[in-house]
Short mmCIF file of C-alpha atoms in Angstrom, two decimals:
data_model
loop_
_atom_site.label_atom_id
_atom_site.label_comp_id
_atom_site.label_asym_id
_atom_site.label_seq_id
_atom_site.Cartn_x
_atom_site.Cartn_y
_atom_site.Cartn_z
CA UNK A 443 -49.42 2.71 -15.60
CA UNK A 444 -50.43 5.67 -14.02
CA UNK A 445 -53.93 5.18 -14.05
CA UNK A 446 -53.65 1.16 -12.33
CA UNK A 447 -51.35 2.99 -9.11
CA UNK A 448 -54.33 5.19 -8.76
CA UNK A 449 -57.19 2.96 -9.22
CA UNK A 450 -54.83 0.20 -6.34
CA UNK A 451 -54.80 3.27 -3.82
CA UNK A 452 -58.14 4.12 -3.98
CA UNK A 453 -59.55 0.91 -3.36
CA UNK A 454 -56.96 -0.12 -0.74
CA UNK A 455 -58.49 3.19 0.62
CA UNK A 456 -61.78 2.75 0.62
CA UNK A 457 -61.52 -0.89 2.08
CA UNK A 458 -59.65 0.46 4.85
CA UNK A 459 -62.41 3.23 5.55
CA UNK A 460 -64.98 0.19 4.73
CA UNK A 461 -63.04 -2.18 7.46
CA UNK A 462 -62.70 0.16 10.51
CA UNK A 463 -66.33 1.01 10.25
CA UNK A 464 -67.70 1.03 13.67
CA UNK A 465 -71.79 0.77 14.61
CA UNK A 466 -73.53 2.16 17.27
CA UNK A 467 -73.78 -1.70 18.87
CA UNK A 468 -70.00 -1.76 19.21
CA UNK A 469 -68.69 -0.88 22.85
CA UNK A 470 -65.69 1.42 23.12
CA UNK A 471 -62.26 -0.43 21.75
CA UNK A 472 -64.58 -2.07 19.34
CA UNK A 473 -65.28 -4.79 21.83
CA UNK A 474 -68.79 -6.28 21.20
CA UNK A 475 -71.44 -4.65 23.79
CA UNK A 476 -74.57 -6.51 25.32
CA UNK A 477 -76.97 -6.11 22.65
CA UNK A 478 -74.80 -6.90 19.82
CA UNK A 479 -73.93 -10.33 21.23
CA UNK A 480 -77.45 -11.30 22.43
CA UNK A 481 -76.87 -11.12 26.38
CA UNK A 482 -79.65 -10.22 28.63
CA UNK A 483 -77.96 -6.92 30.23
CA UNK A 484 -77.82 -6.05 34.06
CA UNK A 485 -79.15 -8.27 36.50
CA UNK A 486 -82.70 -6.65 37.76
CA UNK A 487 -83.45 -5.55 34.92
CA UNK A 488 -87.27 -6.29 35.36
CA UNK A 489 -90.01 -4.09 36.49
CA UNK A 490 -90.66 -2.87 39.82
CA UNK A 491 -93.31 -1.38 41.70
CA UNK A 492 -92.73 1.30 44.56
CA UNK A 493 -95.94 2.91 46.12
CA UNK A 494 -99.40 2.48 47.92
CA UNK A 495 -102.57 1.63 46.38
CA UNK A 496 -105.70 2.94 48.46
CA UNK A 497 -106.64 -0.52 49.82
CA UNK A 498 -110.20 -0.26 48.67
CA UNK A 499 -112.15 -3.09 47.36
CA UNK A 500 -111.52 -6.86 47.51
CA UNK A 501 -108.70 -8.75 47.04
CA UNK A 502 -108.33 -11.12 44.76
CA UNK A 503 -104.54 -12.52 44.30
CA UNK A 504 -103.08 -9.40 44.04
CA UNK A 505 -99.68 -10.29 45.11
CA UNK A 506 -96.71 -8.05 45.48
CA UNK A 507 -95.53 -6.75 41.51
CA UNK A 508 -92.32 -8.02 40.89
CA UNK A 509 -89.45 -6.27 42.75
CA UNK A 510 -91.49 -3.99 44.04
CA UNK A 511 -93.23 -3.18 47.15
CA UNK A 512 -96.64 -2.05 46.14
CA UNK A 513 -99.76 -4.63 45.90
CA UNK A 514 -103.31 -4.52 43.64
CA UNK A 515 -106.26 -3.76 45.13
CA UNK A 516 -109.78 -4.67 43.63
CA UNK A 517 -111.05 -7.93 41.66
CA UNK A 518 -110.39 -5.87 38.25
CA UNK A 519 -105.88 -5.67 38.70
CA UNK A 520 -106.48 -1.96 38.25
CA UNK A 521 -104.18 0.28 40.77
CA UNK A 522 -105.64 3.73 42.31
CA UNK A 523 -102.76 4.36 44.30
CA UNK A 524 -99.37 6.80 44.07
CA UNK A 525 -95.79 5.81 43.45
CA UNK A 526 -93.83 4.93 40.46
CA UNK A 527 -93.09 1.73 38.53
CA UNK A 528 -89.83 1.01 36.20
CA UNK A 529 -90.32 -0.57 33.27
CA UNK A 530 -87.81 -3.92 32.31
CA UNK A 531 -85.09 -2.97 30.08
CA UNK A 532 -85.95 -3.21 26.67
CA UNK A 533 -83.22 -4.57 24.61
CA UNK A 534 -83.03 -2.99 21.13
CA UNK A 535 -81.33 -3.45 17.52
CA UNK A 536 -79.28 0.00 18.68
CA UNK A 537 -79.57 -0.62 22.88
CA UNK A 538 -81.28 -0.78 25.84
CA UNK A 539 -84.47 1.20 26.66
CA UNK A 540 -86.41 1.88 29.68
CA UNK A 541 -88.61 3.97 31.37
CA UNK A 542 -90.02 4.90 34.68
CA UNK A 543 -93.27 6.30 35.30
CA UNK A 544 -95.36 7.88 37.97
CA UNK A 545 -98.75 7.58 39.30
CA UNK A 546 -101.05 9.48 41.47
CA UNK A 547 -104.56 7.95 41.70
CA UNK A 548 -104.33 5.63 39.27
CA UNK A 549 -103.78 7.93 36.39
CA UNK A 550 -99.96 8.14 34.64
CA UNK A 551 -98.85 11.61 35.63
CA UNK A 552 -95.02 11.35 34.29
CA UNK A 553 -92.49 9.51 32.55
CA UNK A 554 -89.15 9.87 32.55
CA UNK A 555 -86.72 7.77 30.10
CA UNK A 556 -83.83 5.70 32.35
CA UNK A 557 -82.03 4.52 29.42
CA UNK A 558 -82.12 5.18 25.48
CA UNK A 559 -79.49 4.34 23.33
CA UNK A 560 -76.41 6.65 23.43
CA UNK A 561 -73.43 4.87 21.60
CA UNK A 562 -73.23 7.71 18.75
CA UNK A 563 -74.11 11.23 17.87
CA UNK A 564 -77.11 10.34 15.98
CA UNK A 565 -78.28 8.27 18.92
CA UNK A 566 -78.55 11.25 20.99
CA UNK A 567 -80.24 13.50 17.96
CA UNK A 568 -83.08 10.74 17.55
CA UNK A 569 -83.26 10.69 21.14
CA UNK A 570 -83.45 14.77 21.74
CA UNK A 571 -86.36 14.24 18.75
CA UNK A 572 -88.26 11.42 20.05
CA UNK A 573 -88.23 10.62 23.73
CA UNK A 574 -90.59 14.18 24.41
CA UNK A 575 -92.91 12.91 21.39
CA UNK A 576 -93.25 9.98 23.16
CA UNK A 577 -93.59 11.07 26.85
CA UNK A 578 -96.26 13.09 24.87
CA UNK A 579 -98.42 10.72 23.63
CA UNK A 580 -97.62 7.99 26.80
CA UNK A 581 -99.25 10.87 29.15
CA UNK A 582 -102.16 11.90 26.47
CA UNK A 583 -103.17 8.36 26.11
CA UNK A 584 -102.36 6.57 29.50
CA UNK A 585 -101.13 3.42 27.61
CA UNK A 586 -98.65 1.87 25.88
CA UNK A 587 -100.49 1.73 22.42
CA UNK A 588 -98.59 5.01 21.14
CA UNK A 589 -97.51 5.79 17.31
CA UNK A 590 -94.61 5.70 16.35
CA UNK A 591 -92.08 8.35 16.12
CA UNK A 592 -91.16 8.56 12.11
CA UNK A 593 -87.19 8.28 12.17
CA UNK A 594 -86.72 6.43 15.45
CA UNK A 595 -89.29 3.22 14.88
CA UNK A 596 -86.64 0.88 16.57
CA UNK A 597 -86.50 3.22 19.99
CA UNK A 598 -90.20 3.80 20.27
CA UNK A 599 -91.01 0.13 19.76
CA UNK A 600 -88.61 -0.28 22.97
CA UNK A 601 -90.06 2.38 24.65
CA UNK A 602 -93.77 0.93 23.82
CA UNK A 603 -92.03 -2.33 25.49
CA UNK A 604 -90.72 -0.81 28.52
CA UNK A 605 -93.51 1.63 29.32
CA UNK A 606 -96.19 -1.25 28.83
CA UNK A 607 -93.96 -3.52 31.47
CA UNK A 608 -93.87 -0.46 33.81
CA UNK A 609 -97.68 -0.06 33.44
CA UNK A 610 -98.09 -3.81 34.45
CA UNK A 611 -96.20 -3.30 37.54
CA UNK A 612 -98.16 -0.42 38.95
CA UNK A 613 -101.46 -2.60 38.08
CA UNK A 614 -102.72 -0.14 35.81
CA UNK A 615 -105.54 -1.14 33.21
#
């Protein structure tokens, strides 16, 4: 008799510890957050343009980028002007990622993460890991075709997302 009390309180234990269970996609009070229930996020959450490009060359359709202020110059889209461009929010398994990065002659000279995912601990230590790996290789490679960081696959595919949306906004390549 002894033995069946235990064996009912333990499980009754562990299905309460199993039930209130909480992921990183849950907003505080347990309510559902953006990502988890498949919304878009913020509005203007796009990519934006702010700087000059030197002017040189022709023309050809290179409108304003969107939300930005900042046109192309030349018939190849390339950009050899200064300012920075934000990348569109990219919206991952564990949140929203995006980055912003600077230019200065048409070369990438910084980037600087707007948004990673922060909704646990272990957010922040794959985060404090990961984000200077991949400013890293962004800056050594001028491009979005980076590797992968081993441990945080689902934030650098974001940040691959984000950073290649911010280097379409600034023309670049």
């Amino acid at each position: 008799m002894r033995r069946i009390t235990i064996w009912l309180l333990s499980t009754v234990a562990a299905l309460v510890l199993l039930f209130s269970y909480r992921t990183s996609t849950m907003g505080a009070g347990g309510g559902t957050s953006a990502i988890a229930s498949g919304s878009d996020g913020p509005a203007g959450s796009g990519s934006s343009w702010t700087g000059t490009d030197d002017g040189s060359g022709s023309s050809s359709g290179g409108g304003s980028s969107s939300g930005g202020s900042g046109t192309s110059s030349g018939g190849n889209g390339t950009s050899s002007g200064s300012g920075t461009a934000t990348g569109s929010v990219a919206q991952t398994r564990w949140g929203p990622v995006q980055v912003r990065i600077t230019v200065s002659n048409g070369k990438i000279t910084d980037v600087t993460v707007v948004r990673v995912p922060d909704g646990n601990h272990r957010d922040q230590e794959i985060n404090d890991y990961a984000v200077p790996i991949l400013r890293q290789e962004a800056l050594a490679a001028q491009d979005a075709r980076i590797d992968t960081v081993s441990g945080a696959t689902v934030t650098s595919d974001g940040y691959r997302e984000s950073l290649q949306s911010a280097i379409d906004a600034a023309h670049l390549k």
